[in-house]
């Protein structure tokens, strides 16, 4: 229980970053990607907006990766058919490159917690078909030591932002990371699977809320999906009826053509 309380407090502390952002509002707003002065807060400069690698429909119904031409509603990519993910459907606002990558890194490691609102709006736009009434948004948790170091969980900030736009409920402490894992960056797909195996559990507080619900897992980036797959397994074991995934960015798909 101590872990749950401490996680929630950390989320709250992360949200207090918005108060700091309000103070920063006394200064001219700046583009979170290139630092150019912009007209309004919580936006991008026109050049960065144009350069943002947005994912536009049509996309693969299972993986959320874009198609070059419309194959009809519910169409699946060759990758989704050959190697279907554990979760039901994934949706993302952008590909993980260029300005989108800068925005993700700015949220995670920089002082730009204020961009979570904009990122959440863009996620909600592409996640409309998974953000159904009665669903529950659940962020991928950080281990408590990493949360202590970083002071906030970027996935929780994004889940809160999506909740504000969509009206779908959020449960920031439904999942816990039970052991500290290595950073996934630089690991192969197989190593990533092993790294996160058994690393998550549904919290006592989350157990009642998850049973019988459609859950939407939230994270900043979907890369190989091993972290999200590990979370999906424990959510299903706790009785979630469906588990979809909503991220800001998705790794640029190498093969998505049929
Ligand atoms: Zn810019």
GROMACS .gro file of C-alpha atoms and ligand atoms in nm:
model
  259
    1UNK     CA    1   0.000   0.000   0.000
    2UNK     CA    2   0.293   0.231   0.075
    3UNK     CA    3   0.402   0.195  -0.284
    4UNK     CA    4   0.056   0.292  -0.411
    5UNK     CA    5   0.037   0.601  -0.192
    6UNK     CA    6   0.387   0.710  -0.284
    7UNK     CA    7   0.315   0.666  -0.658
    8UNK     CA    8  -0.002   0.874  -0.636
    9UNK     CA    9   0.178   1.147  -0.448
   10UNK     CA   10   0.444   1.154  -0.714
   11UNK     CA   11   0.179   1.191  -0.981
   12UNK     CA   12   0.031   1.480  -0.787
   13UNK     CA   13   0.372   1.639  -0.759
   14UNK     CA   14   0.411   1.600  -1.137
   15UNK     CA   15   0.083   1.780  -1.189
   16UNK     CA   16   0.206   2.069  -0.978
   17UNK     CA   17   0.442   2.131  -1.269
   18UNK     CA   18   0.143   2.292  -1.436
   19UNK     CA   19   0.147   2.561  -1.165
   20UNK     CA   20   0.509   2.626  -1.257
   21UNK     CA   21   0.402   2.641  -1.622
   22UNK     CA   22   0.146   2.906  -1.529
   23UNK     CA   23   0.423   3.110  -1.369
   24UNK     CA   24   0.632   3.062  -1.681
   25UNK     CA   25   0.333   3.207  -1.869
   26UNK     CA   26   0.455   3.550  -1.759
   27UNK     CA   27   0.734   3.501  -2.013
   28UNK     CA   28   0.662   3.484  -2.387
   29UNK     CA   29   0.553   3.129  -2.477
   30UNK     CA   30   0.811   2.924  -2.662
   31UNK     CA   31   0.784   2.629  -2.898
   32UNK     CA   32   0.868   2.313  -2.696
   33UNK     CA   33   1.060   2.166  -2.990
   34UNK     CA   34   1.276   2.449  -3.128
   35UNK     CA   35   1.236   2.719  -2.858
   36UNK     CA   36   1.112   2.984  -3.103
   37UNK     CA   37   0.876   3.245  -2.954
   38UNK     CA   38   0.516   3.152  -3.039
   39UNK     CA   39   0.182   3.329  -3.018
   40UNK     CA   40   0.007   3.102  -2.764
   41UNK     CA   41   0.106   2.856  -2.490
   42UNK     CA   42   0.060   2.481  -2.528
   43UNK     CA   43   0.126   2.481  -2.900
   44UNK     CA   44   0.408   2.447  -3.152
   45UNK     CA   45   0.556   2.700  -3.394
   46UNK     CA   46   0.418   2.667  -3.751
   47UNK     CA   47   0.743   2.510  -3.878
   48UNK     CA   48   0.748   2.237  -3.609
   49UNK     CA   49   0.374   2.173  -3.653
   50UNK     CA   50   0.432   2.120  -4.027
   51UNK     CA   51   0.730   1.892  -3.956
   52UNK     CA   52   0.542   1.680  -3.700
   53UNK     CA   53   0.512   1.322  -3.840
   54UNK     CA   54   0.139   1.290  -3.763
   55UNK     CA   55  -0.028   0.955  -3.827
   56UNK     CA   56  -0.333   1.013  -4.044
   57UNK     CA   57  -0.602   0.757  -4.128
   58UNK     CA   58  -0.616   0.506  -4.290
   59UNK     CA   59  -0.417   0.291  -4.048
   60UNK     CA   60  -0.388  -0.076  -3.950
   61UNK     CA   61  -0.682  -0.153  -3.721
   62UNK     CA   62  -0.461  -0.364  -3.490
   63UNK     CA   63  -0.128  -0.177  -3.483
   64UNK     CA   64  -0.236   0.180  -3.562
   65UNK     CA   65   0.044   0.212  -3.818
   66UNK     CA   66  -0.040   0.414  -4.129
   67UNK     CA   67  -0.129   0.271  -4.467
   68UNK     CA   68  -0.020   0.445  -4.786
   69UNK     CA   69  -0.367   0.387  -4.936
   70UNK     CA   70  -0.715   0.308  -4.804
   71UNK     CA   71  -0.784  -0.066  -4.773
   72UNK     CA   72  -1.126  -0.028  -4.613
   73UNK     CA   73  -1.248  -0.028  -4.254
   74UNK     CA   74  -1.085  -0.283  -4.023
   75UNK     CA   75  -0.798  -0.362  -4.263
   76UNK     CA   76  -0.491  -0.522  -4.105
   77UNK     CA   77  -0.128  -0.484  -4.204
   78UNK     CA   78   0.084  -0.784  -4.300
   79UNK     CA   79   0.278  -0.738  -3.976
   80UNK     CA   80  -0.040  -0.749  -3.764
   81UNK     CA   81  -0.148  -1.072  -3.933
   82UNK     CA   82   0.194  -1.243  -3.916
   83UNK     CA   83   0.278  -1.135  -3.560
   84UNK     CA   84  -0.033  -1.005  -3.379
   85UNK     CA   85   0.034  -0.815  -3.056
   86UNK     CA   86  -0.090  -0.933  -2.716
   87UNK     CA   87  -0.303  -0.617  -2.674
   88UNK     CA   88  -0.615  -0.568  -2.885
   89UNK     CA   89  -0.553  -0.239  -3.068
   90UNK     CA   90  -0.286   0.029  -3.063
   91UNK     CA   91  -0.336   0.393  -3.155
   92UNK     CA   92  -0.079   0.674  -3.168
   93UNK     CA   93  -0.068   1.038  -3.270
   94UNK     CA   94   0.269   1.041  -3.447
   95UNK     CA   95   0.561   0.835  -3.566
   96UNK     CA   96   0.860   0.843  -3.332
   97UNK     CA   97   1.102   1.063  -3.523
   98UNK     CA   98   1.197   1.425  -3.582
   99UNK     CA   99   0.986   1.682  -3.399
  100UNK     CA  100   0.774   1.411  -3.232
  101UNK     CA  101   1.085   1.252  -3.081
  102UNK     CA  102   1.201   1.593  -2.956
  103UNK     CA  103   0.863   1.648  -2.791
  104UNK     CA  104   0.872   1.307  -2.617
  105UNK     CA  105   1.226   1.365  -2.488
  106UNK     CA  106   1.133   1.719  -2.379
  107UNK     CA  107   0.850   1.579  -2.168
  108UNK     CA  108   1.049   1.289  -2.024
  109UNK     CA  109   1.385   1.448  -1.952
  110UNK     CA  110   1.339   1.822  -1.999
  111UNK     CA  111   1.155   2.086  -1.809
  112UNK     CA  112   0.858   2.084  -2.049
  113UNK     CA  113   0.589   1.907  -1.850
  114UNK     CA  114   0.347   2.165  -1.993
  115UNK     CA  115   0.354   1.986  -2.332
  116UNK     CA  116   0.159   1.691  -2.184
  117UNK     CA  117  -0.168   1.877  -2.249
  118UNK     CA  118  -0.097   1.924  -2.620
  119UNK     CA  119   0.030   1.566  -2.655
  120UNK     CA  120  -0.283   1.436  -2.479
  121UNK     CA  121  -0.508   1.628  -2.718
  122UNK     CA  122  -0.331   1.477  -3.019
  123UNK     CA  123  -0.350   1.127  -2.864
  124UNK     CA  124  -0.723   1.164  -2.798
  125UNK     CA  125  -0.778   1.269  -3.161
  126UNK     CA  126  -0.627   0.947  -3.301
  127UNK     CA  127  -0.762   0.732  -3.017
  128UNK     CA  128  -1.129   0.819  -3.061
  129UNK     CA  129  -1.234   0.464  -3.147
  130UNK     CA  130  -1.070   0.314  -2.836
  131UNK     CA  131  -1.168   0.594  -2.593
  132UNK     CA  132  -1.516   0.456  -2.528
  133UNK     CA  133  -1.739   0.558  -2.235
  134UNK     CA  134  -1.690   0.323  -1.940
  135UNK     CA  135  -1.329   0.248  -2.033
  136UNK     CA  136  -1.040   0.311  -1.795
  137UNK     CA  137  -0.712   0.487  -1.880
  138UNK     CA  138  -0.413   0.326  -1.705
  139UNK     CA  139  -0.059   0.463  -1.743
  140UNK     CA  140   0.246   0.237  -1.764
  141UNK     CA  141   0.407   0.281  -1.419
  142UNK     CA  142   0.765   0.368  -1.336
  143UNK     CA  143   0.947   0.183  -1.062
  144UNK     CA  144   0.928   0.388  -0.741
  145UNK     CA  145   1.304   0.455  -0.744
  146UNK     CA  146   1.293   0.590  -1.099
  147UNK     CA  147   0.982   0.790  -1.008
  148UNK     CA  148   1.173   0.938  -0.717
  149UNK     CA  149   1.463   1.031  -0.945
  150UNK     CA  150   1.251   1.180  -1.224
  151UNK     CA  151   0.986   1.324  -0.988
  152UNK     CA  152   0.698   1.246  -1.224
  153UNK     CA  153   0.571   0.970  -1.451
  154UNK     CA  154   0.534   1.104  -1.805
  155UNK     CA  155   0.282   0.829  -1.892
  156UNK     CA  156   0.063   0.937  -1.599
  157UNK     CA  157   0.075   1.301  -1.714
  158UNK     CA  158  -0.032   1.192  -2.064
  159UNK     CA  159  -0.313   0.971  -1.927
  160UNK     CA  160  -0.442   1.264  -1.718
  161UNK     CA  161  -0.431   1.489  -2.026
  162UNK     CA  162  -0.620   1.235  -2.240
  163UNK     CA  163  -0.878   1.196  -1.961
  164UNK     CA  164  -0.937   1.573  -1.951
  165UNK     CA  165  -1.003   1.586  -2.328
  166UNK     CA  166  -1.199   1.262  -2.368
  167UNK     CA  167  -1.391   1.240  -2.040
  168UNK     CA  168  -1.272   0.878  -1.998
  169UNK     CA  169  -1.177   0.792  -1.637
  170UNK     CA  170  -0.813   0.748  -1.539
  171UNK     CA  171  -0.666   0.529  -1.264
  172UNK     CA  172  -0.300   0.641  -1.225
  173UNK     CA  173  -0.209   0.375  -0.968
  174UNK     CA  174  -0.380   0.066  -1.113
  175UNK     CA  175  -0.048  -0.090  -1.216
  176UNK     CA  176   0.276  -0.121  -1.020
  177UNK     CA  177   0.627  -0.200  -1.134
  178UNK     CA  178   0.745  -0.462  -0.887
  179UNK     CA  179   1.113  -0.460  -0.974
  180UNK     CA  180   1.350  -0.217  -1.133
  181UNK     CA  181   1.428  -0.305  -1.495
  182UNK     CA  182   1.709  -0.192  -1.724
  183UNK     CA  183   1.624   0.085  -1.969
  184UNK     CA  184   1.482  -0.078  -2.282
  185UNK     CA  185   1.688   0.147  -2.512
  186UNK     CA  186   1.965  -0.051  -2.683
  187UNK     CA  187   1.816  -0.393  -2.609
  188UNK     CA  188   1.701  -0.638  -2.877
  189UNK     CA  189   1.332  -0.733  -2.897
  190UNK     CA  190   1.405  -1.064  -2.717
  191UNK     CA  191   1.610  -0.890  -2.446
  192UNK     CA  192   1.327  -0.640  -2.395
  193UNK     CA  193   1.078  -0.923  -2.341
  194UNK     CA  194   1.303  -1.087  -2.080
  195UNK     CA  195   1.378  -0.752  -1.915
  196UNK     CA  196   1.013  -0.674  -1.836
  197UNK     CA  197   0.889  -1.029  -1.771
  198UNK     CA  198   0.717  -1.039  -1.433
  199UNK     CA  199   0.794  -0.671  -1.372
  200UNK     CA  200   0.433  -0.552  -1.334
  201UNK     CA  201   0.132  -0.629  -1.121
  202UNK     CA  202  -0.214  -0.487  -1.069
  203UNK     CA  203  -0.222  -0.290  -0.744
  204UNK     CA  204  -0.469  -0.385  -0.471
  205UNK     CA  205  -0.643  -0.051  -0.537
  206UNK     CA  206  -0.666  -0.123  -0.910
  207UNK     CA  207  -0.799  -0.479  -0.887
  208UNK     CA  208  -1.168  -0.392  -0.836
  209UNK     CA  209  -1.161  -0.116  -1.097
  210UNK     CA  210  -1.005  -0.329  -1.370
  211UNK     CA  211  -1.226  -0.636  -1.344
  212UNK     CA  212  -1.476  -0.638  -1.631
  213UNK     CA  213  -1.349  -0.309  -1.779
  214UNK     CA  214  -1.204  -0.212  -2.114
  215UNK     CA  215  -0.859  -0.075  -2.026
  216UNK     CA  216  -0.659   0.169  -2.235
  217UNK     CA  217  -0.290   0.148  -2.148
  218UNK     CA  218  -0.109   0.481  -2.191
  219UNK     CA  219   0.261   0.540  -2.256
  220UNK     CA  220   0.470   0.798  -2.440
  221UNK     CA  221   0.619   0.567  -2.706
  222UNK     CA  222   0.540   0.222  -2.840
  223UNK     CA  223   0.864   0.063  -2.961
  224UNK     CA  224   0.866  -0.318  -2.973
  225UNK     CA  225   0.561  -0.332  -2.745
  226UNK     CA  226   0.723  -0.566  -2.490
  227UNK     CA  227   0.648  -0.336  -2.193
  228UNK     CA  228   0.289  -0.287  -2.307
  229UNK     CA  229   0.253  -0.663  -2.367
  230UNK     CA  230   0.374  -0.738  -2.013
  231UNK     CA  231   0.122  -0.487  -1.873
  232UNK     CA  232  -0.155  -0.633  -2.091
  233UNK     CA  233  -0.098  -0.983  -1.952
  234UNK     CA  234  -0.140  -0.876  -1.589
  235UNK     CA  235  -0.445  -0.663  -1.673
  236UNK     CA  236  -0.611  -0.959  -1.850
  237UNK     CA  237  -0.526  -1.187  -1.558
  238UNK     CA  238  -0.702  -0.932  -1.333
  239UNK     CA  239  -1.017  -0.956  -1.546
  240UNK     CA  240  -0.987  -0.671  -1.799
  241UNK     CA  241  -1.218  -0.759  -2.089
  242UNK     CA  242  -1.018  -0.570  -2.351
  243UNK     CA  243  -0.681  -0.397  -2.343
  244UNK     CA  244  -0.603  -0.130  -2.600
  245UNK     CA  245  -0.291   0.085  -2.614
  246UNK     CA  246  -0.270   0.461  -2.667
  247UNK     CA  247   0.071   0.627  -2.705
  248UNK     CA  248   0.185   0.963  -2.830
  249UNK     CA  249   0.432   0.809  -3.076
  250UNK     CA  250   0.494   0.473  -3.235
  251UNK     CA  251   0.829   0.351  -3.366
  252UNK     CA  252   0.854   0.408  -3.738
  253UNK     CA  253   0.732   0.076  -3.878
  254UNK     CA  254   0.992  -0.099  -4.088
  255UNK     CA  255   0.741  -0.314  -4.273
  256UNK     CA  256   0.380  -0.216  -4.282
  257UNK     CA  257   0.290  -0.265  -4.647
  258UNK     CA  258   0.061  -0.548  -4.747
  259LIG    ZN1  259   0.923   2.501  -3.325
   0.00000   0.00000   0.00000
